[in-house]
């Protein structure tokens, strides 16, 4: 029973349509800004290295738009929304 519970997420993943699997395994550049208070997701990328290579362009665009307090993460998964505005 414990073994089934352990592998159930993997089993569910392989029972999903192909495009859903690709989305779940994709890499994203997640940028959080303090001013304005937003979270942005850029991607998807097929590999972590491609996401890392592209992050500077997105950061430069946000700086040009006067965003401040910028932090960057490279994440894997499927974001629910590409832009989240925190109020």
PDB file of N, CA, C and O in Angstrom:
ATOM      1  N   UNK A   1       0.822  -1.201   0.000  1.00  0.00           N
ATOM      2  CA  UNK A   1       0.000   0.000   0.000  1.00  0.00           C
ATOM      3  C   UNK A   1       0.867   1.266   0.000  1.00  0.00           C
ATOM      4  O   UNK A   1       0.583   2.196  -0.727  1.00  0.00           O
ATOM      5  N   UNK A   2       1.925   1.288   0.819  1.00  0.00           N
ATOM      6  CA  UNK A   2       2.807   2.457   0.847  1.00  0.00           C
ATOM      7  C   UNK A   2       3.494   2.666  -0.496  1.00  0.00           C
ATOM      8  O   UNK A   2       3.687   3.787  -0.930  1.00  0.00           O
ATOM      9  N   UNK A   3       3.841   1.561  -1.146  1.00  0.00           N
ATOM     10  CA  UNK A   3       4.481   1.655  -2.449  1.00  0.00           C
ATOM     11  C   UNK A   3       3.552   2.285  -3.478  1.00  0.00           C
ATOM     12  O   UNK A   3       3.958   3.146  -4.256  1.00  0.00           O
ATOM     13  N   UNK A   4       2.289   1.891  -3.459  1.00  0.00           N
ATOM     14  CA  UNK A   4       1.305   2.476  -4.378  1.00  0.00           C
ATOM     15  C   UNK A   4       1.144   3.963  -4.114  1.00  0.00           C
ATOM     16  O   UNK A   4       1.134   4.769  -5.038  1.00  0.00           O
ATOM     17  N   UNK A   5       1.025   4.354  -2.869  1.00  0.00           N
ATOM     18  CA  UNK A   5       0.891   5.766  -2.513  1.00  0.00           C
ATOM     19  C   UNK A   5       2.109   6.566  -2.959  1.00  0.00           C
ATOM     20  O   UNK A   5       2.001   7.705  -3.384  1.00  0.00           O
ATOM     21  N   UNK A   6       3.248   5.952  -2.874  1.00  0.00           N
ATOM     22  CA  UNK A   6       4.487   6.618  -3.241  1.00  0.00           C
ATOM     23  C   UNK A   6       4.563   6.894  -4.741  1.00  0.00           C
ATOM     24  O   UNK A   6       5.049   7.930  -5.177  1.00  0.00           O
ATOM     25  N   UNK A   7       4.083   5.956  -5.544  1.00  0.00           N
ATOM     26  CA  UNK A   7       4.184   6.095  -6.991  1.00  0.00           C
ATOM     27  C   UNK A   7       2.913   6.609  -7.652  1.00  0.00           C
ATOM     28  O   UNK A   7       2.887   6.809  -8.855  1.00  0.00           O
ATOM     29  N   UNK A   8       1.870   6.846  -6.897  1.00  0.00           N
ATOM     30  CA  UNK A   8       0.614   7.318  -7.462  1.00  0.00           C
ATOM     31  C   UNK A   8       0.768   8.619  -8.248  1.00  0.00           C
ATOM     32  O   UNK A   8       0.230   8.731  -9.343  1.00  0.00           O
ATOM     33  N   UNK A   9       1.524   9.610  -7.757  1.00  0.00           N
ATOM     34  CA  UNK A   9       1.686  10.834  -8.573  1.00  0.00           C
ATOM     35  C   UNK A   9       2.332  10.560  -9.926  1.00  0.00           C
ATOM     36  O   UNK A   9       1.968  11.168 -10.931  1.00  0.00           O
ATOM     37  N   UNK A  10       3.275   9.647  -9.980  1.00  0.00           N
ATOM     38  CA  UNK A  10       3.930   9.312 -11.246  1.00  0.00           C
ATOM     39  C   UNK A  10       2.950   8.598 -12.164  1.00  0.00           C
ATOM     40  O   UNK A  10       2.877   8.885 -13.365  1.00  0.00           O
ATOM     41  N   UNK A  11       2.171   7.688 -11.608  1.00  0.00           N
ATOM     42  CA  UNK A  11       1.169   6.969 -12.401  1.00  0.00           C
ATOM     43  C   UNK A  11       0.162   7.956 -12.975  1.00  0.00           C
ATOM     44  O   UNK A  11      -0.180   7.891 -14.152  1.00  0.00           O
ATOM     45  N   UNK A  12      -0.297   8.901 -12.167  1.00  0.00           N
ATOM     46  CA  UNK A  12      -1.247   9.915 -12.649  1.00  0.00           C
ATOM     47  C   UNK A  12      -0.632  10.755 -13.761  1.00  0.00           C
ATOM     48  O   UNK A  12      -1.291  11.090 -14.734  1.00  0.00           O
ATOM     49  N   UNK A  13       0.645  11.089 -13.614  1.00  0.00           N
ATOM     50  CA  UNK A  13       1.322  11.896 -14.618  1.00  0.00           C
ATOM     51  C   UNK A  13       1.326  11.200 -15.969  1.00  0.00           C
ATOM     52  O   UNK A  13       1.028  11.794 -16.996  1.00  0.00           O
ATOM     53  N   UNK A  14       1.604   9.910 -15.985  1.00  0.00           N
ATOM     54  CA  UNK A  14       1.661   9.177 -17.245  1.00  0.00           C
ATOM     55  C   UNK A  14       0.288   8.864 -17.818  1.00  0.00           C
ATOM     56  O   UNK A  14       0.172   8.505 -18.979  1.00  0.00           O
ATOM     57  N   UNK A  15      -0.756   9.053 -17.051  1.00  0.00           N
ATOM     58  CA  UNK A  15      -2.110   8.851 -17.557  1.00  0.00           C
ATOM     59  C   UNK A  15      -2.726  10.141 -18.090  1.00  0.00           C
ATOM     60  O   UNK A  15      -3.862  10.148 -18.526  1.00  0.00           O
ATOM     61  N   UNK A  16      -1.982  11.241 -18.067  1.00  0.00           N
ATOM     62  CA  UNK A  16      -2.482  12.521 -18.558  1.00  0.00           C
ATOM     63  C   UNK A  16      -2.170  12.657 -20.043  1.00  0.00           C
ATOM     64  O   UNK A  16      -1.263  12.010 -20.562  1.00  0.00           O
ATOM     65  N   UNK A  17      -2.914  13.519 -20.734  1.00  0.00           N
ATOM     66  CA  UNK A  17      -2.599  13.783 -22.148  1.00  0.00           C
ATOM     67  C   UNK A  17      -1.172  14.305 -22.295  1.00  0.00           C
ATOM     68  O   UNK A  17      -0.633  14.949 -21.396  1.00  0.00           O
ATOM     69  N   UNK A  18      -0.565  14.068 -23.435  1.00  0.00           N
ATOM     70  CA  UNK A  18       0.839  14.402 -23.675  1.00  0.00           C
ATOM     71  C   UNK A  18       1.151  15.881 -23.442  1.00  0.00           C
ATOM     72  O   UNK A  18       2.156  16.215 -22.852  1.00  0.00           O
ATOM     73  N   UNK A  19       0.286  16.793 -23.901  1.00  0.00           N
ATOM     74  CA  UNK A  19       0.584  18.217 -23.726  1.00  0.00           C
ATOM     75  C   UNK A  19       0.586  18.618 -22.254  1.00  0.00           C
ATOM     76  O   UNK A  19       1.312  19.506 -21.851  1.00  0.00           O
ATOM     77  N   UNK A  20      -0.213  17.961 -21.432  1.00  0.00           N
ATOM     78  CA  UNK A  20      -0.220  18.245 -19.991  1.00  0.00           C
ATOM     79  C   UNK A  20       1.084  17.797 -19.366  1.00  0.00           C
ATOM     80  O   UNK A  20       1.649  18.492 -18.525  1.00  0.00           O
ATOM     81  N   UNK A  21       1.591  16.644 -19.794  1.00  0.00           N
ATOM     82  CA  UNK A  21       2.857  16.148 -19.269  1.00  0.00           C
ATOM     83  C   UNK A  21       3.976  17.123 -19.612  1.00  0.00           C
ATOM     84  O   UNK A  21       4.781  17.485 -18.752  1.00  0.00           O
ATOM     85  N   UNK A  22       4.022  17.599 -20.848  1.00  0.00           N
ATOM     86  CA  UNK A  22       5.055  18.549 -21.251  1.00  0.00           C
ATOM     87  C   UNK A  22       4.994  19.817 -20.411  1.00  0.00           C
ATOM     88  O   UNK A  22       6.003  20.357 -20.002  1.00  0.00           O
ATOM     89  N   UNK A  23       3.776  20.290 -20.141  1.00  0.00           N
ATOM     90  CA  UNK A  23       3.608  21.495 -19.343  1.00  0.00           C
ATOM     91  C   UNK A  23       4.114  21.277 -17.920  1.00  0.00           C
ATOM     92  O   UNK A  23       4.766  22.134 -17.345  1.00  0.00           O
ATOM     93  N   UNK A  24       3.831  20.121 -17.334  1.00  0.00           N
ATOM     94  CA  UNK A  24       4.252  19.829 -15.966  1.00  0.00           C
ATOM     95  C   UNK A  24       5.767  19.695 -15.857  1.00  0.00           C
ATOM     96  O   UNK A  24       6.336  19.946 -14.810  1.00  0.00           O
ATOM     97  N   UNK A  25       6.430  19.289 -16.932  1.00  0.00           N
ATOM     98  CA  UNK A  25       7.869  19.085 -16.905  1.00  0.00           C
ATOM     99  C   UNK A  25       8.639  20.288 -17.434  1.00  0.00           C
ATOM    100  O   UNK A  25       9.862  20.285 -17.439  1.00  0.00           O
ATOM    101  N   UNK A  26       7.953  21.319 -17.872  1.00  0.00           N
ATOM    102  CA  UNK A  26       8.594  22.504 -18.430  1.00  0.00           C
ATOM    103  C   UNK A  26       9.252  23.342 -17.343  1.00  0.00           C
ATOM    104  O   UNK A  26       8.854  23.316 -16.183  1.00  0.00           O
ATOM    105  N   UNK A  27      10.227  24.111 -17.765  1.00  0.00           N
ATOM    106  CA  UNK A  27      10.934  25.031 -16.870  1.00  0.00           C
ATOM    107  C   UNK A  27      10.454  26.454 -17.128  1.00  0.00           C
ATOM    108  O   UNK A  27      10.133  26.812 -18.254  1.00  0.00           O
ATOM    109  N   UNK A  28      10.406  27.244 -16.060  1.00  0.00           N
ATOM    110  CA  UNK A  28       9.917  28.614 -16.124  1.00  0.00           C
ATOM    111  C   UNK A  28      10.873  29.552 -15.398  1.00  0.00           C
ATOM    112  O   UNK A  28      11.498  29.167 -14.413  1.00  0.00           O
ATOM    113  N   UNK A  29      10.952  30.776 -15.884  1.00  0.00           N
ATOM    114  CA  UNK A  29      11.649  31.841 -15.173  1.00  0.00           C
ATOM    115  C   UNK A  29      10.577  32.555 -14.348  1.00  0.00           C
ATOM    116  O   UNK A  29       9.617  33.094 -14.897  1.00  0.00           O
ATOM    117  N   UNK A  30      10.727  32.506 -13.040  1.00  0.00           N
ATOM    118  CA  UNK A  30       9.779  33.162 -12.127  1.00  0.00           C
ATOM    119  C   UNK A  30      10.466  34.409 -11.584  1.00  0.00           C
ATOM    120  O   UNK A  30      11.525  34.326 -10.967  1.00  0.00           O
ATOM    121  N   UNK A  31       9.879  35.562 -11.862  1.00  0.00           N
ATOM    122  CA  UNK A  31      10.442  36.825 -11.392  1.00  0.00           C
ATOM    123  C   UNK A  31       9.443  37.501 -10.464  1.00  0.00           C
ATOM    124  O   UNK A  31       8.283  37.695 -10.828  1.00  0.00           O
ATOM    125  N   UNK A  32       9.923  37.823  -9.280  1.00  0.00           N
ATOM    126  CA  UNK A  32       9.093  38.506  -8.279  1.00  0.00           C
ATOM    127  C   UNK A  32       9.638  39.916  -8.122  1.00  0.00           C
ATOM    128  O   UNK A  32      10.846  40.105  -7.953  1.00  0.00           O
ATOM    129  N   UNK A  33       8.753  40.896  -8.211  1.00  0.00           N
ATOM    130  CA  UNK A  33       9.168  42.289  -8.029  1.00  0.00           C
ATOM    131  C   UNK A  33       8.478  42.857  -6.782  1.00  0.00           C
ATOM    132  O   UNK A  33       7.335  42.519  -6.483  1.00  0.00           O
ATOM    133  N   UNK A  34       9.222  43.710  -6.085  1.00  0.00           N
ATOM    134  CA  UNK A  34       8.667  44.349  -4.892  1.00  0.00           C
ATOM    135  C   UNK A  34       7.880  45.598  -5.229  1.00  0.00           C
ATOM    136  O   UNK A  34       6.930  45.964  -4.548  1.00  0.00           O
ATOM    137  N   UNK A  35       8.296  46.277  -6.297  1.00  0.00           N
ATOM    138  CA  UNK A  35       7.607  47.480  -6.759  1.00  0.00           C
ATOM    139  C   UNK A  35       7.528  47.426  -8.265  1.00  0.00           C
ATOM    140  O   UNK A  35       8.567  47.588  -8.915  1.00  0.00           O
ATOM    141  N   UNK A  36       6.404  47.175  -8.862  1.00  0.00           N
ATOM    142  CA  UNK A  36       5.133  46.808  -8.250  1.00  0.00           C
ATOM    143  C   UNK A  36       5.222  45.393  -7.665  1.00  0.00           C
ATOM    144  O   UNK A  36       6.102  44.615  -8.041  1.00  0.00           O
ATOM    145  N   UNK A  37       4.329  45.082  -6.765  1.00  0.00           N
ATOM    146  CA  UNK A  37       4.337  43.766  -6.140  1.00  0.00           C
ATOM    147  C   UNK A  37       3.675  42.766  -7.078  1.00  0.00           C
ATOM    148  O   UNK A  37       2.450  42.632  -7.096  1.00  0.00           O
ATOM    149  N   UNK A  38       4.491  42.085  -7.868  1.00  0.00           N
ATOM    150  CA  UNK A  38       3.991  41.143  -8.874  1.00  0.00           C
ATOM    151  C   UNK A  38       4.877  39.908  -8.942  1.00  0.00           C
ATOM    152  O   UNK A  38       6.054  39.952  -8.563  1.00  0.00           O
ATOM    153  N   UNK A  39       4.302  38.856  -9.447  1.00  0.00           N
ATOM    154  CA  UNK A  39       5.045  37.649  -9.801  1.00  0.00           C
ATOM    155  C   UNK A  39       4.783  37.384 -11.273  1.00  0.00           C
ATOM    156  O   UNK A  39       3.629  37.368 -11.704  1.00  0.00           O
ATOM    157  N   UNK A  40       5.860  37.194 -12.028  1.00  0.00           N
ATOM    158  CA  UNK A  40       5.756  36.943 -13.467  1.00  0.00           C
ATOM    159  C   UNK A  40       6.376  35.581 -13.779  1.00  0.00           C
ATOM    160  O   UNK A  40       7.409  35.216 -13.220  1.00  0.00           O
ATOM    161  N   UNK A  41       5.751  34.858 -14.686  1.00  0.00           N
ATOM    162  CA  UNK A  41       6.301  33.595 -15.171  1.00  0.00           C
ATOM    163  C   UNK A  41       6.576  33.743 -16.662  1.00  0.00           C
ATOM    164  O   UNK A  41       5.704  34.168 -17.417  1.00  0.00           O
ATOM    165  N   UNK A  42       7.800  33.386 -17.068  1.00  0.00           N
ATOM    166  CA  UNK A  42       8.185  33.423 -18.470  1.00  0.00           C
ATOM    167  C   UNK A  42       8.607  32.021 -18.891  1.00  0.00           C
ATOM    168  O   UNK A  42       9.411  31.379 -18.230  1.00  0.00           O
ATOM    169  N   UNK A  43       8.072  31.568 -19.988  1.00  0.00           N
ATOM    170  CA  UNK A  43       8.388  30.222 -20.459  1.00  0.00           C
ATOM    171  C   UNK A  43       7.244  29.723 -21.300  1.00  0.00           C
ATOM    172  O   UNK A  43       6.433  30.520 -21.783  1.00  0.00           O
ATOM    173  N   UNK A  44       7.117  28.451 -21.475  1.00  0.00           N
ATOM    174  CA  UNK A  44       7.934  27.384 -20.889  1.00  0.00           C
ATOM    175  C   UNK A  44       9.200  27.124 -21.693  1.00  0.00           C
ATOM    176  O   UNK A  44       9.286  27.453 -22.875  1.00  0.00           O
ATOM    177  N   UNK A  45      10.178  26.522 -21.010  1.00  0.00           N
ATOM    178  CA  UNK A  45      11.432  26.128 -21.625  1.00  0.00           C
ATOM    179  C   UNK A  45      11.612  24.627 -21.455  1.00  0.00           C
ATOM    180  O   UNK A  45      11.250  24.072 -20.421  1.00  0.00           O
ATOM    181  N   UNK A  46      12.184  23.964 -22.443  1.00  0.00           N
ATOM    182  CA  UNK A  46      12.356  22.515 -22.348  1.00  0.00           C
ATOM    183  C   UNK A  46      13.449  22.082 -21.380  1.00  0.00           C
ATOM    184  O   UNK A  46      13.480  20.932 -20.951  1.00  0.00           O
ATOM    185  N   UNK A  47      14.342  23.011 -21.015  1.00  0.00           N
ATOM    186  CA  UNK A  47      15.416  22.650 -20.083  1.00  0.00           C
ATOM    187  C   UNK A  47      15.699  23.805 -19.131  1.00  0.00           C
ATOM    188  O   UNK A  47      15.425  24.967 -19.430  1.00  0.00           O
ATOM    189  N   UNK A  48      16.272  23.453 -17.998  1.00  0.00           N
ATOM    190  CA  UNK A  48      16.629  24.457 -17.003  1.00  0.00           C
ATOM    191  C   UNK A  48      17.690  25.407 -17.561  1.00  0.00           C
ATOM    192  O   UNK A  48      17.629  26.617 -17.340  1.00  0.00           O
ATOM    193  N   UNK A  49      18.638  24.872 -18.313  1.00  0.00           N
ATOM    194  CA  UNK A  49      19.705  25.715 -18.860  1.00  0.00           C
ATOM    195  C   UNK A  49      19.169  26.760 -19.835  1.00  0.00           C
ATOM    196  O   UNK A  49      19.655  27.894 -19.863  1.00  0.00           O
ATOM    197  N   UNK A  50      18.147  26.409 -20.610  1.00  0.00           N
ATOM    198  CA  UNK A  50      17.550  27.388 -21.523  1.00  0.00           C
ATOM    199  C   UNK A  50      16.812  28.483 -20.750  1.00  0.00           C
ATOM    200  O   UNK A  50      16.847  29.654 -21.138  1.00  0.00           O
ATOM    201  N   UNK A  51      16.167  28.113 -19.664  1.00  0.00           N
ATOM    202  CA  UNK A  51      15.489  29.112 -18.826  1.00  0.00           C
ATOM    203  C   UNK A  51      16.514  30.062 -18.202  1.00  0.00           C
ATOM    204  O   UNK A  51      16.328  31.288 -18.208  1.00  0.00           O
ATOM    205  N   UNK A  52      17.602  29.512 -17.710  1.00  0.00           N
ATOM    206  CA  UNK A  52      18.657  30.331 -17.110  1.00  0.00           C
ATOM    207  C   UNK A  52      19.248  31.291 -18.145  1.00  0.00           C
ATOM    208  O   UNK A  52      19.456  32.472 -17.859  1.00  0.00           O
ATOM    209  N   UNK A  53      19.473  30.794 -19.349  1.00  0.00           N
ATOM    210  CA  UNK A  53      20.069  31.623 -20.402  1.00  0.00           C
ATOM    211  C   UNK A  53      19.178  32.789 -20.802  1.00  0.00           C
ATOM    212  O   UNK A  53      19.671  33.831 -21.245  1.00  0.00           O
ATOM    213  N   UNK A  54      17.879  32.656 -20.636  1.00  0.00           N
ATOM    214  CA  UNK A  54      16.963  33.707 -21.084  1.00  0.00           C
ATOM    215  C   UNK A  54      16.565  34.689 -19.983  1.00  0.00           C
ATOM    216  O   UNK A  54      15.975  35.723 -20.274  1.00  0.00           O
ATOM    217  N   UNK A  55      16.898  34.401 -18.751  1.00  0.00           N
ATOM    218  CA  UNK A  55      16.401  35.221 -17.644  1.00  0.00           C
ATOM    219  C   UNK A  55      16.864  36.672 -17.687  1.00  0.00           C
ATOM    220  O   UNK A  55      16.122  37.576 -17.306  1.00  0.00           O
ATOM    221  N   UNK A  56      18.054  36.937 -18.188  1.00  0.00           N
ATOM    222  CA  UNK A  56      18.557  38.312 -18.185  1.00  0.00           C
ATOM    223  C   UNK A  56      17.728  39.226 -19.080  1.00  0.00           C
ATOM    224  O   UNK A  56      17.509  40.393 -18.751  1.00  0.00           O
ATOM    225  N   UNK A  57      17.221  38.713 -20.186  1.00  0.00           N
ATOM    226  CA  UNK A  57      16.389  39.529 -21.074  1.00  0.00           C
ATOM    227  C   UNK A  57      15.101  39.965 -20.397  1.00  0.00           C
ATOM    228  O   UNK A  57      14.676  41.123 -20.531  1.00  0.00           O
ATOM    229  N   UNK A  58      14.487  39.058 -19.664  1.00  0.00           N
ATOM    230  CA  UNK A  58      13.247  39.401 -18.957  1.00  0.00           C
ATOM    231  C   UNK A  58      13.526  40.408 -17.843  1.00  0.00           C
ATOM    232  O   UNK A  58      12.757  41.346 -17.637  1.00  0.00           O
ATOM    233  N   UNK A  59      14.630  40.222 -17.157  1.00  0.00           N
ATOM    234  CA  UNK A  59      15.000  41.148 -16.090  1.00  0.00           C
ATOM    235  C   UNK A  59      15.260  42.544 -16.653  1.00  0.00           C
ATOM    236  O   UNK A  59      14.802  43.541 -16.084  1.00  0.00           O
ATOM    237  N   UNK A  60      15.968  42.607 -17.763  1.00  0.00           N
ATOM    238  CA  UNK A  60      16.245  43.899 -18.401  1.00  0.00           C
ATOM    239  C   UNK A  60      14.955  44.611 -18.791  1.00  0.00           C
ATOM    240  O   UNK A  60      14.831  45.828 -18.613  1.00  0.00           O
ATOM    241  N   UNK A  61      13.994  43.869 -19.314  1.00  0.00           N
ATOM    242  CA  UNK A  61      12.703  44.465 -19.687  1.00  0.00           C
ATOM    243  C   UNK A  61      11.992  45.044 -18.466  1.00  0.00           C
ATOM    244  O   UNK A  61      11.432  46.146 -18.524  1.00  0.00           O
ATOM    245  N   UNK A  62      12.010  44.312 -17.361  1.00  0.00           N
ATOM    246  CA  UNK A  62      11.341  44.805 -16.148  1.00  0.00           C
ATOM    247  C   UNK A  62      12.056  46.027 -15.575  1.00  0.00           C
ATOM    248  O   UNK A  62      11.407  46.963 -15.099  1.00  0.00           O
ATOM    249  N   UNK A  63      13.372  46.029 -15.619  1.00  0.00           N
ATOM    250  CA  UNK A  63      14.129  47.197 -15.151  1.00  0.00           C
ATOM    251  C   UNK A  63      13.807  48.408 -16.025  1.00  0.00           C
ATOM    252  O   UNK A  63      13.624  49.519 -15.524  1.00  0.00           O
ATOM    253  N   UNK A  64      13.703  48.199 -17.341  1.00  0.00           N
ATOM    254  CA  UNK A  64      13.356  49.289 -18.261  1.00  0.00           C
ATOM    255  C   UNK A  64      11.974  49.845 -17.953  1.00  0.00           C
ATOM    256  O   UNK A  64      11.714  51.031 -18.196  1.00  0.00           O
ATOM    257  N   UNK A  65      11.097  49.002 -17.400  1.00  0.00           N
ATOM    258  CA  UNK A  65       9.759  49.451 -17.006  1.00  0.00           C
ATOM    259  C   UNK A  65       9.730  49.928 -15.554  1.00  0.00           C
ATOM    260  O   UNK A  65       8.664  50.082 -14.967  1.00  0.00           O
ATOM    261  N   UNK A  66      10.928  50.128 -14.968  1.00  0.00           N
ATOM    262  CA  UNK A  66      11.125  50.695 -13.636  1.00  0.00           C
ATOM    263  C   UNK A  66      10.666  49.780 -12.498  1.00  0.00           C
ATOM    264  O   UNK A  66      10.294  50.260 -11.418  1.00  0.00           O
ATOM    265  N   UNK A  67      10.695  48.483 -12.707  1.00  0.00           N
ATOM    266  CA  UNK A  67      10.422  47.553 -11.609  1.00  0.00           C
ATOM    267  C   UNK A  67      11.611  47.562 -10.656  1.00  0.00           C
ATOM    268  O   UNK A  67      12.753  47.778 -11.065  1.00  0.00           O
ATOM    269  N   UNK A  68      11.335  47.342  -9.371  1.00  0.00           N
ATOM    270  CA  UNK A  68      12.378  47.348  -8.345  1.00  0.00           C
ATOM    271  C   UNK A  68      12.264  46.100  -7.484  1.00  0.00           C
ATOM    272  O   UNK A  68      11.248  45.417  -7.492  1.00  0.00           O
ATOM    273  N   UNK A  69      13.346  45.841  -6.728  1.00  0.00           N
ATOM    274  CA  UNK A  69      13.390  44.706  -5.800  1.00  0.00           C
ATOM    275  C   UNK A  69      13.080  43.397  -6.545  1.00  0.00           C
ATOM    276  O   UNK A  69      12.136  42.688  -6.225  1.00  0.00           O
ATOM    277  N   UNK A  70      13.910  43.090  -7.504  1.00  0.00           N
ATOM    278  CA  UNK A  70      13.683  41.950  -8.388  1.00  0.00           C
ATOM    279  C   UNK A  70      14.409  40.717  -7.868  1.00  0.00           C
ATOM    280  O   UNK A  70      15.598  40.771  -7.562  1.00  0.00           O
ATOM    281  N   UNK A  71      13.681  39.609  -7.765  1.00  0.00           N
ATOM    282  CA  UNK A  71      14.301  38.320  -7.450  1.00  0.00           C
ATOM    283  C   UNK A  71      13.871  37.310  -8.502  1.00  0.00           C
ATOM    284  O   UNK A  71      12.770  37.382  -9.048  1.00  0.00           O
ATOM    285  N   UNK A  72      14.776  36.381  -8.788  1.00  0.00           N
ATOM    286  CA  UNK A  72      14.560  35.426  -9.872  1.00  0.00           C
ATOM    287  C   UNK A  72      14.695  34.005  -9.360  1.00  0.00           C
ATOM    288  O   UNK A  72      15.592  33.706  -8.564  1.00  0.00           O
ATOM    289  N   UNK A  73      13.800  33.138  -9.814  1.00  0.00           N
ATOM    290  CA  UNK A  73      13.878  31.706  -9.532  1.00  0.00           C
ATOM    291  C   UNK A  73      13.650  30.962 -10.842  1.00  0.00           C
ATOM    292  O   UNK A  73      12.894  31.420 -11.696  1.00  0.00           O
ATOM    293  N   UNK A  74      14.274  29.826 -10.970  1.00  0.00           N
ATOM    294  CA  UNK A  74      13.996  28.931 -12.082  1.00  0.00           C
ATOM    295  C   UNK A  74      13.180  27.781 -11.484  1.00  0.00           C
ATOM    296  O   UNK A  74      13.632  27.122 -10.549  1.00  0.00           O
ATOM    297  N   UNK A  75      11.966  27.603 -11.979  1.00  0.00           N
ATOM    298  CA  UNK A  75      11.071  26.599 -11.410  1.00  0.00           C
ATOM    299  C   UNK A  75      10.599  25.638 -12.495  1.00  0.00           C
ATOM    300  O   UNK A  75      10.653  25.936 -13.683  1.00  0.00           O
ATOM    301  N   UNK A  76      10.110  24.511 -12.035  1.00  0.00           N
ATOM    302  CA  UNK A  76       9.565  23.515 -12.945  1.00  0.00           C
ATOM    303  C   UNK A  76       8.117  23.273 -12.569  1.00  0.00           C
ATOM    304  O   UNK A  76       7.772  23.226 -11.394  1.00  0.00           O
ATOM    305  N   UNK A  77       7.264  23.150 -13.569  1.00  0.00           N
ATOM    306  CA  UNK A  77       5.855  22.912 -13.304  1.00  0.00           C
ATOM    307  C   UNK A  77       4.991  23.649 -14.292  1.00  0.00           C
ATOM    308  O   UNK A  77       5.400  23.918 -15.417  1.00  0.00           O
ATOM    309  N   UNK A  78       3.809  23.989 -13.840  1.00  0.00           N
ATOM    310  CA  UNK A  78       2.860  24.672 -14.704  1.00  0.00           C
ATOM    311  C   UNK A  78       2.154  25.760 -13.887  1.00  0.00           C
ATOM    312  O   UNK A  78       1.261  25.467 -13.101  1.00  0.00           O
ATOM    313  N   UNK A  79       2.556  27.027 -14.070  1.00  0.00           N
ATOM    314  CA  UNK A  79       1.913  28.092 -13.292  1.00  0.00           C
ATOM    315  C   UNK A  79       0.445  28.247 -13.665  1.00  0.00           C
ATOM    316  O   UNK A  79       0.048  28.026 -14.804  1.00  0.00           O
ATOM    317  N   UNK A  80      -0.359  28.603 -12.688  1.00  0.00           N
ATOM    318  CA  UNK A  80      -1.791  28.811 -12.917  1.00  0.00           C
ATOM    319  C   UNK A  80      -2.046  30.097 -13.690  1.00  0.00           C
ATOM    320  O   UNK A  80      -3.007  30.202 -14.426  1.00  0.00           O
ATOM    321  N   UNK A  81      -1.169  31.073 -13.504  1.00  0.00           N
ATOM    322  CA  UNK A  81      -1.293  32.362 -14.167  1.00  0.00           C
ATOM    323  C   UNK A  81       0.097  32.870 -14.490  1.00  0.00           C
ATOM    324  O   UNK A  81       1.037  32.631 -13.720  1.00  0.00           O
ATOM    325  N   UNK A  82       0.261  33.577 -15.600  1.00  0.00           N
ATOM    326  CA  UNK A  82       1.581  34.079 -15.981  1.00  0.00           C
ATOM    327  C   UNK A  82       1.943  35.363 -15.276  1.00  0.00           C
ATOM    328  O   UNK A  82       3.119  35.682 -15.113  1.00  0.00           O
ATOM    329  N   UNK A  83       0.959  36.137 -14.849  1.00  0.00           N
ATOM    330  CA  UNK A  83       1.187  37.363 -14.097  1.00  0.00           C
ATOM    331  C   UNK A  83       0.261  37.385 -12.899  1.00  0.00           C
ATOM    332  O   UNK A  83      -0.944  37.232 -13.054  1.00  0.00           O
ATOM    333  N   UNK A  84       0.844  37.574 -11.718  1.00  0.00           N
ATOM    334  CA  UNK A  84       0.059  37.650 -10.497  1.00  0.00           C
ATOM    335  C   UNK A  84       0.354  39.000  -9.851  1.00  0.00           C
ATOM    336  O   UNK A  84       1.502  39.305  -9.555  1.00  0.00           O
ATOM    337  N   UNK A  85      -0.668  39.788  -9.651  1.00  0.00           N
ATOM    338  CA  UNK A  85      -0.525  41.103  -9.017  1.00  0.00           C
ATOM    339  C   UNK A  85      -0.897  40.943  -7.546  1.00  0.00           C
ATOM    340  O   UNK A  85      -2.008  40.531  -7.217  1.00  0.00           O
ATOM    341  N   UNK A  86       0.049  41.266  -6.668  1.00  0.00           N
ATOM    342  CA  UNK A  86      -0.183  41.178  -5.214  1.00  0.00           C
ATOM    343  C   UNK A  86      -0.611  42.541  -4.707  1.00  0.00           C
ATOM    344  O   UNK A  86       0.043  43.528  -4.972  1.00  0.00           O
ATOM    345  N   UNK A  87      -1.701  42.569  -3.998  1.00  0.00           N
ATOM    346  CA  UNK A  87      -2.183  43.876  -3.487  1.00  0.00           C
ATOM    347  C   UNK A  87      -1.994  43.977  -2.007  1.00  0.00           C
ATOM    348  O   UNK A  87      -1.922  43.086  -1.300  1.00  0.00           O
TER     349      UNK A  87
END
